[in-house]
Coordinates of C-alpha atoms and ligand atoms in Angstrom, one line a residue:
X4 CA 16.7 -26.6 -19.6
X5 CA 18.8 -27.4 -16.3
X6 CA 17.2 -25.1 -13.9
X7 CA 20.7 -24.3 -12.8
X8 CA 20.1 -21.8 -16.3
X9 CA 17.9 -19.7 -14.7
X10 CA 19.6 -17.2 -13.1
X11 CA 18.8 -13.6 -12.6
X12 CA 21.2 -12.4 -15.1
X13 CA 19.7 -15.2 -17.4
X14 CA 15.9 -13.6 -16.9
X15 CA 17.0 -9.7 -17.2
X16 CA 19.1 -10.4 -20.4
X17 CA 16.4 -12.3 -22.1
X18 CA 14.0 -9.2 -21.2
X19 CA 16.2 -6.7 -22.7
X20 CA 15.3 -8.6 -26.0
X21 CA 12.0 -9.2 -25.4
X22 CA 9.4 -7.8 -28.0
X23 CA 5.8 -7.3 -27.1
X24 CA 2.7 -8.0 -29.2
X25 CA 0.4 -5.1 -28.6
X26 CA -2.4 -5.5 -31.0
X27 CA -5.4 -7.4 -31.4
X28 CA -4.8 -10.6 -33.1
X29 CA -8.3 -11.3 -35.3
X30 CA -8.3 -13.4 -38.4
X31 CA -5.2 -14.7 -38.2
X32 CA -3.3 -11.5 -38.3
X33 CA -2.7 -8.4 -36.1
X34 CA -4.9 -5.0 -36.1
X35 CA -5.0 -1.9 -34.2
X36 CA -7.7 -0.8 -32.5
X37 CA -10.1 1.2 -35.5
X38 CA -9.4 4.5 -33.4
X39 CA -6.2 3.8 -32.5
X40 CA -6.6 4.4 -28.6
X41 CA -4.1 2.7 -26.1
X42 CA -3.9 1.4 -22.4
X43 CA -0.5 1.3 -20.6
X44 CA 0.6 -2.3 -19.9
X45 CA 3.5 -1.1 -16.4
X46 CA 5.7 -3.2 -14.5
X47 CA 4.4 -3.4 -11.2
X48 CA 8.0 -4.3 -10.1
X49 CA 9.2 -1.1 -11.1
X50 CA 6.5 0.7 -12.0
X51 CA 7.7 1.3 -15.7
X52 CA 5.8 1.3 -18.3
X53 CA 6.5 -1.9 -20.9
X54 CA 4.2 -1.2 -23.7
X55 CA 1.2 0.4 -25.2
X56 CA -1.8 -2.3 -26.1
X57 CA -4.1 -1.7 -28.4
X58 CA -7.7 -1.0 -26.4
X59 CA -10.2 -2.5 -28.2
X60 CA -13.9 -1.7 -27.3
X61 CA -17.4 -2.2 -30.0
X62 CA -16.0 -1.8 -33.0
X63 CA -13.0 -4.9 -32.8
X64 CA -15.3 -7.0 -30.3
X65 CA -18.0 -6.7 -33.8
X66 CA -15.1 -7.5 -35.7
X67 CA -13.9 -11.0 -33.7
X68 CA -17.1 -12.0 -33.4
X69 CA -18.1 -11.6 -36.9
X70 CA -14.8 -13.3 -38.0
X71 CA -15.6 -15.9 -35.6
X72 CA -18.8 -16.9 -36.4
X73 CA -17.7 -17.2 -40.3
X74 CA -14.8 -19.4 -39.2
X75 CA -17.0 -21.4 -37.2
X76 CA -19.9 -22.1 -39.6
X77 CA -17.2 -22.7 -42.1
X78 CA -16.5 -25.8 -40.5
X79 CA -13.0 -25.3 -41.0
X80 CA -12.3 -25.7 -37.3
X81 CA -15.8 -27.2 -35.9
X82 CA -16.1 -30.0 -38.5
X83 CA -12.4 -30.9 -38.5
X84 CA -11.5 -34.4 -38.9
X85 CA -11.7 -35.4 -34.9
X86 CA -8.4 -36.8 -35.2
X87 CA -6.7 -33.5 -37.1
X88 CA -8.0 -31.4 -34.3
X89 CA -6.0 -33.6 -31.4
X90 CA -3.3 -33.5 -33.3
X91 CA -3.1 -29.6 -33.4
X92 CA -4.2 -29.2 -30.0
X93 CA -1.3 -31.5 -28.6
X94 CA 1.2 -29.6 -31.4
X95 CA -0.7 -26.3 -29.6
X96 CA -0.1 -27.5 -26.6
X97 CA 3.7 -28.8 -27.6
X98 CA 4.2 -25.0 -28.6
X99 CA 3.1 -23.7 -25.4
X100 CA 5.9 -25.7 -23.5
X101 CA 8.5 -24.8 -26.3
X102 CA 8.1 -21.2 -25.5
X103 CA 8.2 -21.8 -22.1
X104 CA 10.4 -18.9 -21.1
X105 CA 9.2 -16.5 -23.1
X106 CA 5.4 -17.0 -21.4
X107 CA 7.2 -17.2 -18.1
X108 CA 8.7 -13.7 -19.2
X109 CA 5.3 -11.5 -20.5
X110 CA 3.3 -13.2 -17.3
X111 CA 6.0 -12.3 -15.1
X112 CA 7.0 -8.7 -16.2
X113 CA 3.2 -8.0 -16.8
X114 CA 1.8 -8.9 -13.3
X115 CA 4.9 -9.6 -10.8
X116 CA 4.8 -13.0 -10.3
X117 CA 8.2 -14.9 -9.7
X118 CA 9.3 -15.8 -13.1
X119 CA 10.0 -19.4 -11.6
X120 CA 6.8 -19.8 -10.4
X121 CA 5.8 -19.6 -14.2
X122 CA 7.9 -21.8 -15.1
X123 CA 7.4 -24.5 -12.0
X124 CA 3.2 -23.8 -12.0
X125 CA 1.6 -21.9 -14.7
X126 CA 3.5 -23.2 -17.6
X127 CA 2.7 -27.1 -16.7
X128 CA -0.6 -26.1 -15.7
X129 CA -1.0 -24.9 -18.9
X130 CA 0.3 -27.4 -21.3
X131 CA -1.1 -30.0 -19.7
X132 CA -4.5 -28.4 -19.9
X133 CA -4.2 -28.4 -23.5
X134 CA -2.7 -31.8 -23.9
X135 CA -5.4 -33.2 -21.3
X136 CA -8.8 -31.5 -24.1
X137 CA -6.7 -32.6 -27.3
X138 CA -7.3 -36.0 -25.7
X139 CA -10.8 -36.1 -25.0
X140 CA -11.7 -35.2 -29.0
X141 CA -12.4 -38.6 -30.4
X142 CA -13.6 -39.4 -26.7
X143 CA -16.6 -36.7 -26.9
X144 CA -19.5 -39.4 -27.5
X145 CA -23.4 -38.7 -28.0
X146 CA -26.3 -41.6 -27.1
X147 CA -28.3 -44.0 -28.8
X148 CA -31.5 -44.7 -26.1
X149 CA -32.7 -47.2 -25.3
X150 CA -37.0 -46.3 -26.5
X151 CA -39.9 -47.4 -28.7
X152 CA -39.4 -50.4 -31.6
X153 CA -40.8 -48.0 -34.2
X154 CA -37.9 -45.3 -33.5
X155 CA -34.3 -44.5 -33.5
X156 CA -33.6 -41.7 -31.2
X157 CA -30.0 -40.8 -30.5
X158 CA -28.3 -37.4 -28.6
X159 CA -25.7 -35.4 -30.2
X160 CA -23.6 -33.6 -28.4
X161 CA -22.3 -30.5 -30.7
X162 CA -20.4 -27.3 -30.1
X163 CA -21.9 -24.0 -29.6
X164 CA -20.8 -22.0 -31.6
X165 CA -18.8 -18.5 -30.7
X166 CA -17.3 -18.8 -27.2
X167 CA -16.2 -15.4 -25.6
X168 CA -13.9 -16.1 -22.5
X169 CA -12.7 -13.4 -20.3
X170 CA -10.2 -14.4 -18.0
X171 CA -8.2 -12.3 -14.7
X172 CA -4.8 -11.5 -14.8
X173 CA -3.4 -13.7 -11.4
X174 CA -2.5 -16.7 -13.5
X175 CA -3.2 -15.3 -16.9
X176 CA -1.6 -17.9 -19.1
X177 CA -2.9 -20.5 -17.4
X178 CA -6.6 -18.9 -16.9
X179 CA -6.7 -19.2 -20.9
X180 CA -5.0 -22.6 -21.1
X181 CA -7.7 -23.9 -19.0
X182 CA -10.3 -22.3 -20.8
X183 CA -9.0 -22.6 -24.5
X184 CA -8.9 -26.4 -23.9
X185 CA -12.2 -27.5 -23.4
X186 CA -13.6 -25.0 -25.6
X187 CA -11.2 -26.0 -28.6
X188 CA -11.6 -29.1 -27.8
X189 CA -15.5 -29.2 -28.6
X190 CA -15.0 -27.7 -31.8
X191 CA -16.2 -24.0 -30.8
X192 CA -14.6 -20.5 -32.0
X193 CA -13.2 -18.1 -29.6
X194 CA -12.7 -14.8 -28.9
X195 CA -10.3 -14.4 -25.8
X196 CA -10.6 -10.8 -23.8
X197 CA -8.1 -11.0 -21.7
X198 CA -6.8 -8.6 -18.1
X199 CA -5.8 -5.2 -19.5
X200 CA -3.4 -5.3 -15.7
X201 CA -2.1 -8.8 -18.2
X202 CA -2.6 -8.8 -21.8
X203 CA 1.2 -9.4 -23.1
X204 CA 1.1 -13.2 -23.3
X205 CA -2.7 -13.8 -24.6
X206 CA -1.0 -13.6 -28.8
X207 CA 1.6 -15.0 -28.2
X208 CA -0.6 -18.1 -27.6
X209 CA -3.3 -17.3 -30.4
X210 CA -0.2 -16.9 -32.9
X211 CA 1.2 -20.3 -31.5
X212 CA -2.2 -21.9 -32.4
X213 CA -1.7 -20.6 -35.8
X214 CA 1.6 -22.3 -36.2
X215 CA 0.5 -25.5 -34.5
X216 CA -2.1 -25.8 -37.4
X217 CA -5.1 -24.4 -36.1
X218 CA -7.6 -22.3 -39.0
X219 CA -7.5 -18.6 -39.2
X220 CA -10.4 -16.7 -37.4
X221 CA -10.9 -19.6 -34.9
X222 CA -9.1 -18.2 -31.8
X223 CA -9.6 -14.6 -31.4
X224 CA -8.1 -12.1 -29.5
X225 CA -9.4 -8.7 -28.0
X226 CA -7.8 -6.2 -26.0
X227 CA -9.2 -3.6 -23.7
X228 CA -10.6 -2.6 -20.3
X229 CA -13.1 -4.5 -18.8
X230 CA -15.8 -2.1 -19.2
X231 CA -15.1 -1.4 -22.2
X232 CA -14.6 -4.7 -24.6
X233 CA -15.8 -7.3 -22.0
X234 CA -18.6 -5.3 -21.6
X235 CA -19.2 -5.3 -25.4
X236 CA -18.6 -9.1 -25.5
X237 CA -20.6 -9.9 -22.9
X238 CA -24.0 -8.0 -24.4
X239 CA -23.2 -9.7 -27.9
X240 CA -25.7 -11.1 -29.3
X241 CA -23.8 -13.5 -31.7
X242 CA -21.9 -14.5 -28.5
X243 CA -23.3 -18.0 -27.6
X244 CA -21.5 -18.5 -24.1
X245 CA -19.2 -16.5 -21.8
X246 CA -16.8 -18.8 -20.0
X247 CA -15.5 -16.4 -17.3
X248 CA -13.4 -16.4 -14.3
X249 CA -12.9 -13.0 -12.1
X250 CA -14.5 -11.3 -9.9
X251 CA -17.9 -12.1 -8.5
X252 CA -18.7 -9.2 -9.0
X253 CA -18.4 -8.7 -12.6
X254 CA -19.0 -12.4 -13.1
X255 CA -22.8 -10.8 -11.8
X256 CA -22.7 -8.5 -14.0
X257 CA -22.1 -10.6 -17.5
X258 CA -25.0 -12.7 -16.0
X259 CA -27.3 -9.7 -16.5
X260 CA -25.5 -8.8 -19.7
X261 CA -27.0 -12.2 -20.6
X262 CA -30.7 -11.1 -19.7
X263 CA -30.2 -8.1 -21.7
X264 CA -29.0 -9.3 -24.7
X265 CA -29.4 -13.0 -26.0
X266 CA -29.9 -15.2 -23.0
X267 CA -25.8 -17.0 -23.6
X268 CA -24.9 -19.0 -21.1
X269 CA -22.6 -17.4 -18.5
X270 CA -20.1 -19.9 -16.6
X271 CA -18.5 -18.2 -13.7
X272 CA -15.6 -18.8 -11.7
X273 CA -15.1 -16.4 -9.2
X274 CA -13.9 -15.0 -5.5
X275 CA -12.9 -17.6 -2.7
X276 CA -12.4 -17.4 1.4
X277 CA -10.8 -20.3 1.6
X278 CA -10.7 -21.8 4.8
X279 CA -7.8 -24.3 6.2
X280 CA -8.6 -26.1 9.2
X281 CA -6.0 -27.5 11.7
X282 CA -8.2 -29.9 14.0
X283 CA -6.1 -30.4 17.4
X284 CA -5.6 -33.8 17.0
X285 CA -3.5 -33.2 14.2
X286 CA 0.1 -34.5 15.1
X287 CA 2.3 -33.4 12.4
X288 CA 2.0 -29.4 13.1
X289 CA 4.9 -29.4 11.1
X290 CA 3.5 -29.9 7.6
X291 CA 0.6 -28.7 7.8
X292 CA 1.7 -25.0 8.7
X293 CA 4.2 -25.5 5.7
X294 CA 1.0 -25.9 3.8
X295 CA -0.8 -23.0 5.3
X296 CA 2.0 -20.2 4.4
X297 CA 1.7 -21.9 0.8
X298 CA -1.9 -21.7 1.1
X299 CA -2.0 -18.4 1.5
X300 CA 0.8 -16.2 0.8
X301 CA 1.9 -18.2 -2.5
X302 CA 1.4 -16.2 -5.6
X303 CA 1.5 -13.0 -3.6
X304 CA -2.0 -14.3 -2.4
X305 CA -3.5 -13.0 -5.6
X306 CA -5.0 -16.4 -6.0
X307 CA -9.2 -17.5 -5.8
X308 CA -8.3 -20.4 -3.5
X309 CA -5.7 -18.6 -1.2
X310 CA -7.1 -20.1 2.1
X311 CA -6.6 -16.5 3.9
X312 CA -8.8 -18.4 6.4
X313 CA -7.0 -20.1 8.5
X314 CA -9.4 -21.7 11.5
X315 CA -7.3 -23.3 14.2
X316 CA -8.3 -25.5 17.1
X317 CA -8.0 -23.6 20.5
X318 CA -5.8 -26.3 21.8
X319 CA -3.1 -25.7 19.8
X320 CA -3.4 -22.2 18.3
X321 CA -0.7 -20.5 20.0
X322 CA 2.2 -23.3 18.8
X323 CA 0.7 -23.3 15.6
X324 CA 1.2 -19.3 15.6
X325 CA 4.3 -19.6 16.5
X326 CA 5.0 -22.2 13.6
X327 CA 3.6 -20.3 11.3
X328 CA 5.7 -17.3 12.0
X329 CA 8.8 -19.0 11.6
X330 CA 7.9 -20.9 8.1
X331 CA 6.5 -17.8 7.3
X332 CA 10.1 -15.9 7.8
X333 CA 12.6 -19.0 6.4
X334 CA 10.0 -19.6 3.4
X335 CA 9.2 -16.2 1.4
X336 CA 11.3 -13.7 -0.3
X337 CA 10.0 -10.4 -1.5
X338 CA 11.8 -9.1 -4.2
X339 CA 12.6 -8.7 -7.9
X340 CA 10.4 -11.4 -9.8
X341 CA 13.2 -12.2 -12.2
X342 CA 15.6 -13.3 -9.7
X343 CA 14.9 -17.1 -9.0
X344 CA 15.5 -16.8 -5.1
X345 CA 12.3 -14.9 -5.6
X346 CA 8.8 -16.2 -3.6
X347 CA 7.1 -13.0 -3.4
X348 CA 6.6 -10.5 -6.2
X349 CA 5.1 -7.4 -6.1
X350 CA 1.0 -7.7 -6.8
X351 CA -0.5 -6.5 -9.7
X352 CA -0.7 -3.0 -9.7
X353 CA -0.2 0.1 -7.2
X354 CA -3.6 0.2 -6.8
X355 CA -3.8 -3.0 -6.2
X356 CA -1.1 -2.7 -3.5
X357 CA -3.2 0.7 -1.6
X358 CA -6.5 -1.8 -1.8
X359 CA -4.7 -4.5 -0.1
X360 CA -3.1 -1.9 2.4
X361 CA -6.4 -0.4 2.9
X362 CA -7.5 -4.2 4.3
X363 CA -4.6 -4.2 6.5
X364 CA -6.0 -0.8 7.9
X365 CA -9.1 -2.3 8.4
X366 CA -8.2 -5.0 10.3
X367 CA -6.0 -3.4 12.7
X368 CA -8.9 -0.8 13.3
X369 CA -11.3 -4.2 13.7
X370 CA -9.6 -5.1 16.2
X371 CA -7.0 -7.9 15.2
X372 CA -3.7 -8.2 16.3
X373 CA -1.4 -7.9 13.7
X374 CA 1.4 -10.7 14.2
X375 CA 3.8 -9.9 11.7
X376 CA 3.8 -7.9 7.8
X377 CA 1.5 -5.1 7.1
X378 CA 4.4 -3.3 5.1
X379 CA 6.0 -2.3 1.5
X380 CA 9.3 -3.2 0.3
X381 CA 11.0 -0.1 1.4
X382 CA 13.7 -1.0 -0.7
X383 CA 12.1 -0.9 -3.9
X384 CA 9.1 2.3 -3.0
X385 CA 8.2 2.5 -6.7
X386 CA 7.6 -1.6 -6.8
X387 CA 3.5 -2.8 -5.7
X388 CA 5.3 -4.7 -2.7
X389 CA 3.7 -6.0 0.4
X390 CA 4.9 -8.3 3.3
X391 CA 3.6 -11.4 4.0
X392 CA 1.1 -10.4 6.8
X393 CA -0.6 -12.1 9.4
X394 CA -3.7 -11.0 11.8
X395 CA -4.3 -13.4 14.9
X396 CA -7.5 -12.9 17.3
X397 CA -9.9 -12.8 14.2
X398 CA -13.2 -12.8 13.8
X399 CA -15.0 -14.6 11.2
X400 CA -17.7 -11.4 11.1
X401 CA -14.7 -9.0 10.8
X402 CA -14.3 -7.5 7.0
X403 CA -11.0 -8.9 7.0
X404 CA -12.5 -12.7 7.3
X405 CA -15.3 -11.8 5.1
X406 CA -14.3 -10.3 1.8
X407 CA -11.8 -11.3 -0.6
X408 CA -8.2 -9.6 -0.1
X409 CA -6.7 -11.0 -2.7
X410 CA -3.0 -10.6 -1.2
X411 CA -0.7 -12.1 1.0
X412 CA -2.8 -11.1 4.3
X413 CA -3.6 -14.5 6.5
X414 CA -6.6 -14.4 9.2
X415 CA -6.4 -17.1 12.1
X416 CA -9.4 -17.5 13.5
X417 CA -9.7 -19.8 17.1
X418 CA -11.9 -22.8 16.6
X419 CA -13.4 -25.0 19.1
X420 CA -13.6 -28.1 17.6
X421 CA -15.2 -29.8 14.3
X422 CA -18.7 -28.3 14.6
X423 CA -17.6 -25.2 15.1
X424 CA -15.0 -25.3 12.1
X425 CA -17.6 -26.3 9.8
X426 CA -19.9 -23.6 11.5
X427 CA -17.1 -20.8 10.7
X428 CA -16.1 -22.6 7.2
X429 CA -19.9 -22.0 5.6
X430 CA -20.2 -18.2 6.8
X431 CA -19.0 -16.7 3.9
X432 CA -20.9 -16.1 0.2
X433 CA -17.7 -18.0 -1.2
X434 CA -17.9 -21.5 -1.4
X435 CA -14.8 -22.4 -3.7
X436 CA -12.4 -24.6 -2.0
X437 CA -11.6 -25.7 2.1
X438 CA -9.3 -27.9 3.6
X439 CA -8.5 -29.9 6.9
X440 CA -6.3 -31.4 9.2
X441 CA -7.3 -34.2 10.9
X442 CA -6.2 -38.2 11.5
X443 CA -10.2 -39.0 12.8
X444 CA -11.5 -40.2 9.4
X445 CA -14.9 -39.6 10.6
X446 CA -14.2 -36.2 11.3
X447 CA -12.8 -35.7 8.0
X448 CA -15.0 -36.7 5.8
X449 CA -18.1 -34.9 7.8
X450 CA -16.0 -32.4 6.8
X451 CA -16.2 -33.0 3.2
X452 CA -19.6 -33.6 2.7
X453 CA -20.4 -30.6 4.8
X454 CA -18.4 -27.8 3.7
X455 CA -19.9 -25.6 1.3
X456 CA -17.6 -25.6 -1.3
X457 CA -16.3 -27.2 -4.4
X458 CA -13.0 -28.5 -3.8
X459 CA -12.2 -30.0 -0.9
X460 CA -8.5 -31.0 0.4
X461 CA -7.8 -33.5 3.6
X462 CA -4.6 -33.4 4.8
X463 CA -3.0 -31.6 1.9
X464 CA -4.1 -28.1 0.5
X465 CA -3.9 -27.3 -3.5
X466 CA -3.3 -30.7 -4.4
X467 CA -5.3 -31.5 -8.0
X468 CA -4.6 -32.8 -11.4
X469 CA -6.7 -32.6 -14.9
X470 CA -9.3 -35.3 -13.9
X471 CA -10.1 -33.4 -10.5
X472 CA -12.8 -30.8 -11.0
X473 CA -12.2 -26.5 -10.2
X474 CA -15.0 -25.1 -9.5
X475 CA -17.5 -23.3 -6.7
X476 CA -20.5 -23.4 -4.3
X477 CA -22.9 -20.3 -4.1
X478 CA -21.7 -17.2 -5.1
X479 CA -17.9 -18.6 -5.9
X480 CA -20.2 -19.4 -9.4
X481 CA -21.4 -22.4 -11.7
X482 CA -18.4 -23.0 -13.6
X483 CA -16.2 -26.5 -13.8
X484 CA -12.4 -25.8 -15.4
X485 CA -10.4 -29.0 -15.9
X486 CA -11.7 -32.6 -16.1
X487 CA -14.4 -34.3 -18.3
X488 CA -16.9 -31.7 -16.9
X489 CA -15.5 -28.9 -18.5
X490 CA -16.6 -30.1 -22.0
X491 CA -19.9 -30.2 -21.0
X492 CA -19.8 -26.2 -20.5
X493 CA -18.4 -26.0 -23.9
X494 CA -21.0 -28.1 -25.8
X495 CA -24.8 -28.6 -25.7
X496 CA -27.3 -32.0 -26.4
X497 CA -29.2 -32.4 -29.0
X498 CA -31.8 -35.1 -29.3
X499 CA -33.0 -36.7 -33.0
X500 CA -36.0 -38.6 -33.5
X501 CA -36.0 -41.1 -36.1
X502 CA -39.1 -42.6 -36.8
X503 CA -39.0 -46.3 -38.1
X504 CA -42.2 -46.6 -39.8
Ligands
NAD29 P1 -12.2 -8.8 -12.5 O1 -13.5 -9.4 -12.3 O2 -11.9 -7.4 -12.1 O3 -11.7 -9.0 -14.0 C1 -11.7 -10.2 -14.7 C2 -11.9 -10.0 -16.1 O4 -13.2 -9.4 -16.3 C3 -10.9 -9.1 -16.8 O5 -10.6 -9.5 -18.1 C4 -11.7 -7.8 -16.9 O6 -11.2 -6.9 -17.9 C5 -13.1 -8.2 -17.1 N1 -14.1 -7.3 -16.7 C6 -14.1 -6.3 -15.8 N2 -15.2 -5.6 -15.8 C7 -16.0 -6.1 -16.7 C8 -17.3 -5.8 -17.2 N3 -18.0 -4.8 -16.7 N4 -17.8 -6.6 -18.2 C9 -17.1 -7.6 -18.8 N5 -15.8 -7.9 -18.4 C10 -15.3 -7.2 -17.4 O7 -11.2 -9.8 -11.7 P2 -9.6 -9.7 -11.6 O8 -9.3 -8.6 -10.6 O9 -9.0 -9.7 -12.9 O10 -9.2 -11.1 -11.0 C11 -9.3 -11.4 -9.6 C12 -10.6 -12.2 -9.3 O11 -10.6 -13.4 -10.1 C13 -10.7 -12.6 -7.9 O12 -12.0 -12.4 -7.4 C14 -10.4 -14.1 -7.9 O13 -10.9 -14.9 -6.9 C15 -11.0 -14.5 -9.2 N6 -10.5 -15.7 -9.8 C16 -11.2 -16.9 -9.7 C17 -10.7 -18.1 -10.1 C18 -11.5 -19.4 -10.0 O14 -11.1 -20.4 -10.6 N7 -12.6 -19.4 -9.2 C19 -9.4 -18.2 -10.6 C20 -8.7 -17.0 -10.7 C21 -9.2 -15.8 -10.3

């Protein structure tokens, strides 16, 4: 659709009609929870409450798993003609796009992002994350080694059975897209628990893989709190992996739900402190402080790469403050997420909001000066709103450069030089993603084979398509998303013997 199409009148009219699939969707079909207990899905825009989802806990996690298992060893899904299985991932995935505004809707009304970020971001990242794994199928190859003239011995690679993934609620579509993919793709079952702060588009997708061809009882979804249903998934012990992205510190705790129960494997993708270096010898100030607002205050900051560390050389920190500023003021808008001049929604929840305050606190009582932001939307007191903030005169051992805000709260941090950037860069548990600004090639790719972290950017931030890797250093987790890689997680080798005698 012309994008000229999506104006605010457009997106409020559309979510006057919009109806909301509250249950859990096991089997093909839709079920209450067995006690019939609710959680509150609210606006955080307004505050309003949009529906009451079903809040799932032993009893339906039993129940998906159980129905996954039987659609799994049924081979219905798992022992698919290769070539019948791309073709309903790419219809899945043709679905996905189809529905396009109606995603862009639940994500938006559900956790406050700008409903034309979902339709500019989340929704390509999306389909194309389904599109990409309903490639690979009849690419997924075992071995045939090279060994002893009496023997044959060859590798299969084969799915593993019943997948649980539990995924956050910052980019909750997308979250599942990328996790669904891979884990389609190599034939597994799934059970998908997904936020309770985002569960309204999570059937919408598992009903669209229904009608794009995909057998009953193979994708799964559970609603419910955290503690509650991912809890219960994660201790299954007919759950053979849990592919996870959240916190670090839950994505902890479902490793030791691991050791308690069966010993699945637990992939983790978790916190960040990203860092974005601006090296002083870097002469287009200009684009890379466009990039740094972007970085970090994009996606209200509520993202696991939001480079909220932002390290800049001595020798030209005060222009680049001042840059910064300024993009910072011409670039963001804080407002209703349905109106397309929208950058800034409000973040996911009022508690949310009072955590991410509570950081601002902190870091004016640290010690920091607080440039510009540290406020609500006065206009709208019963939306989650905060400013765009930024603290200069950080640092890196103040709370406020250590632990993940996750809002739009940026730290600049002096640094003398390369060694000292890299120095700053590694002090943190997180190791997900880093980026720097420099023209001296030698500088940058020290830089890159020095930083502790997964993904690394030079001279651009956030750049990445399907064949480049997302994934973390130390405690950021073990997990790959995206690219060939990811199908490893979903699938394990098995080696056959064959003797020749
Ligand atoms: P969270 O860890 O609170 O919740 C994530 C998921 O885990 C939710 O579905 C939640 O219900 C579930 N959960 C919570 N407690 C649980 C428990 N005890 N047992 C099992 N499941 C439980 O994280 P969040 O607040 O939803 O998301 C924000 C976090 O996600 C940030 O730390 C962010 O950096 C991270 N994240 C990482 C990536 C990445 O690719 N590395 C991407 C997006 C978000």
């Amino acid at each position: 659709m012309d994008a000229s199409t999506y104006t605010r009148d457009f997106w409020h009219t559309k979510a006057r009609s919009l109806k909301f699939r509250t249950q859990h969707f096991i089997d093909g079909t839709y079920a209450p929870s067995a006690d019939g207990r609710t959680f509150k899905s609210i606006n955080p825009a307004t505050g309003e409450v949009l529906a009451e989802v079903a809040r799932g806990g032993q009893a339906e996690i039993d129940r998906a798993v159980a129905v996954a298992r039987r659609a799994f060893k049924s081979g219905s899904w798992s022992r698919m003609d290769p070539r019948e299985r791309m073709a309903v991932l790419e219809r899945f995935s043709a679905l996905v796009q189809e529905n396009a505004e109606e995603f862009a809707l639940l994500d938006s009304l559900d956790m406050g992002k700008p409903v034309m970020d979902m339709i500019n971001i989340d929704i390509p990242g999306s389909v194309t994350s389904l599109k990409f794994f309903s490639e690979t199928i009849d690419k997924i190859e075992g071995a045939v080694t090279n060994t002893s003239a009496s023997a044959l011995h060859y590798i299969l690679r084969q799915p593993l059975g019943v997948v649980g993934l539990i995924v956050p609620w910052n980019y909750p579509l997308m979250m599942a897209a990328w996790k669904l993919g891979p884990a389609l793709a190599t034939g597994n079952s799934v059970v998908l628990k997904p936020a309770e702060q985002s569960p309204l588009s999570a059937n919408l997708l598992a009903e669209l893989f229904i009608e794009a061809g995909g057998p009953a009882g193979v994708l799964n979804v559970v609603h419910g709190l955290g503690e509650e249903a991912g809890r219960a998934l994660g201790l299954h012990n007919d759950i053979d992996k849990i592919g996870f992205t959240g916190s670090t510190e839950v994505g902890k705790l479902l490793m030791v739900y691991a050791g308690q129960s069966n010993m699945k494997r637990v992939s983790t993708e978790c916190g960040g402190k990203t860092p974005q270096i601006v090296l002083g010898d870097y002469d287009d100030l200009d684009t890379a402080v466009t990039y740094a607002v972007n970085g970090i205050y994009g996606n209200q900051g509520e993202v696991c790469n939001a480079g909220s560390r932002i390290l800049v050389d001595k020798s030209i920190h005060d222009d680049f403050v001042e840059r910064f500023s300024a993009r910072t003021k011409e670039s963001f808008v804080l407002g209703d997420p349905l109106d397309p001049s929208t950058t800034i929604g409000p973040l996911v929840t009022s508690s949310h909001q009072q955590r991410v305050l509570s950081y601002i606190d902190i870091g004016r009582s640290e010690g920091a000066a607080l440039k510009f932001g540290g406020g609500t939307l006065a206009s709208s007191p019963a939306g989650a709103f905060i400013e765009p903030t930024l603290f200069t005169g950080v640092d890196n051992s103040m709370r406020i450069a250590r632990e993940e805000i996750f809002g739009p709260v940026a730290a600049i941090i002096p640094v003398d030089g390369i060694d000292d950037a890299i120095e700053i860069a590694n002090d943190t548990i997180y190791g997900l993603a880093a980026s720097i600004w420099t023209r001296d090639i030698g500088k940058a790719h020290r830089f890159a084979r020095d930083v502790e972290a997964g993904v690394v950017w030079v001279n651009c931030f956030d750049h990445g398509d399907m064949t480049s890797i997302w994934g973390g250093y130390k405690q950021t987790g073990n997990g790959r998303d995206k690219c060939l890689e990811a199908l490893t997680q979903y699938s394990q080798t098995k080696s056959v013997w064959v003797h020749l005698g």
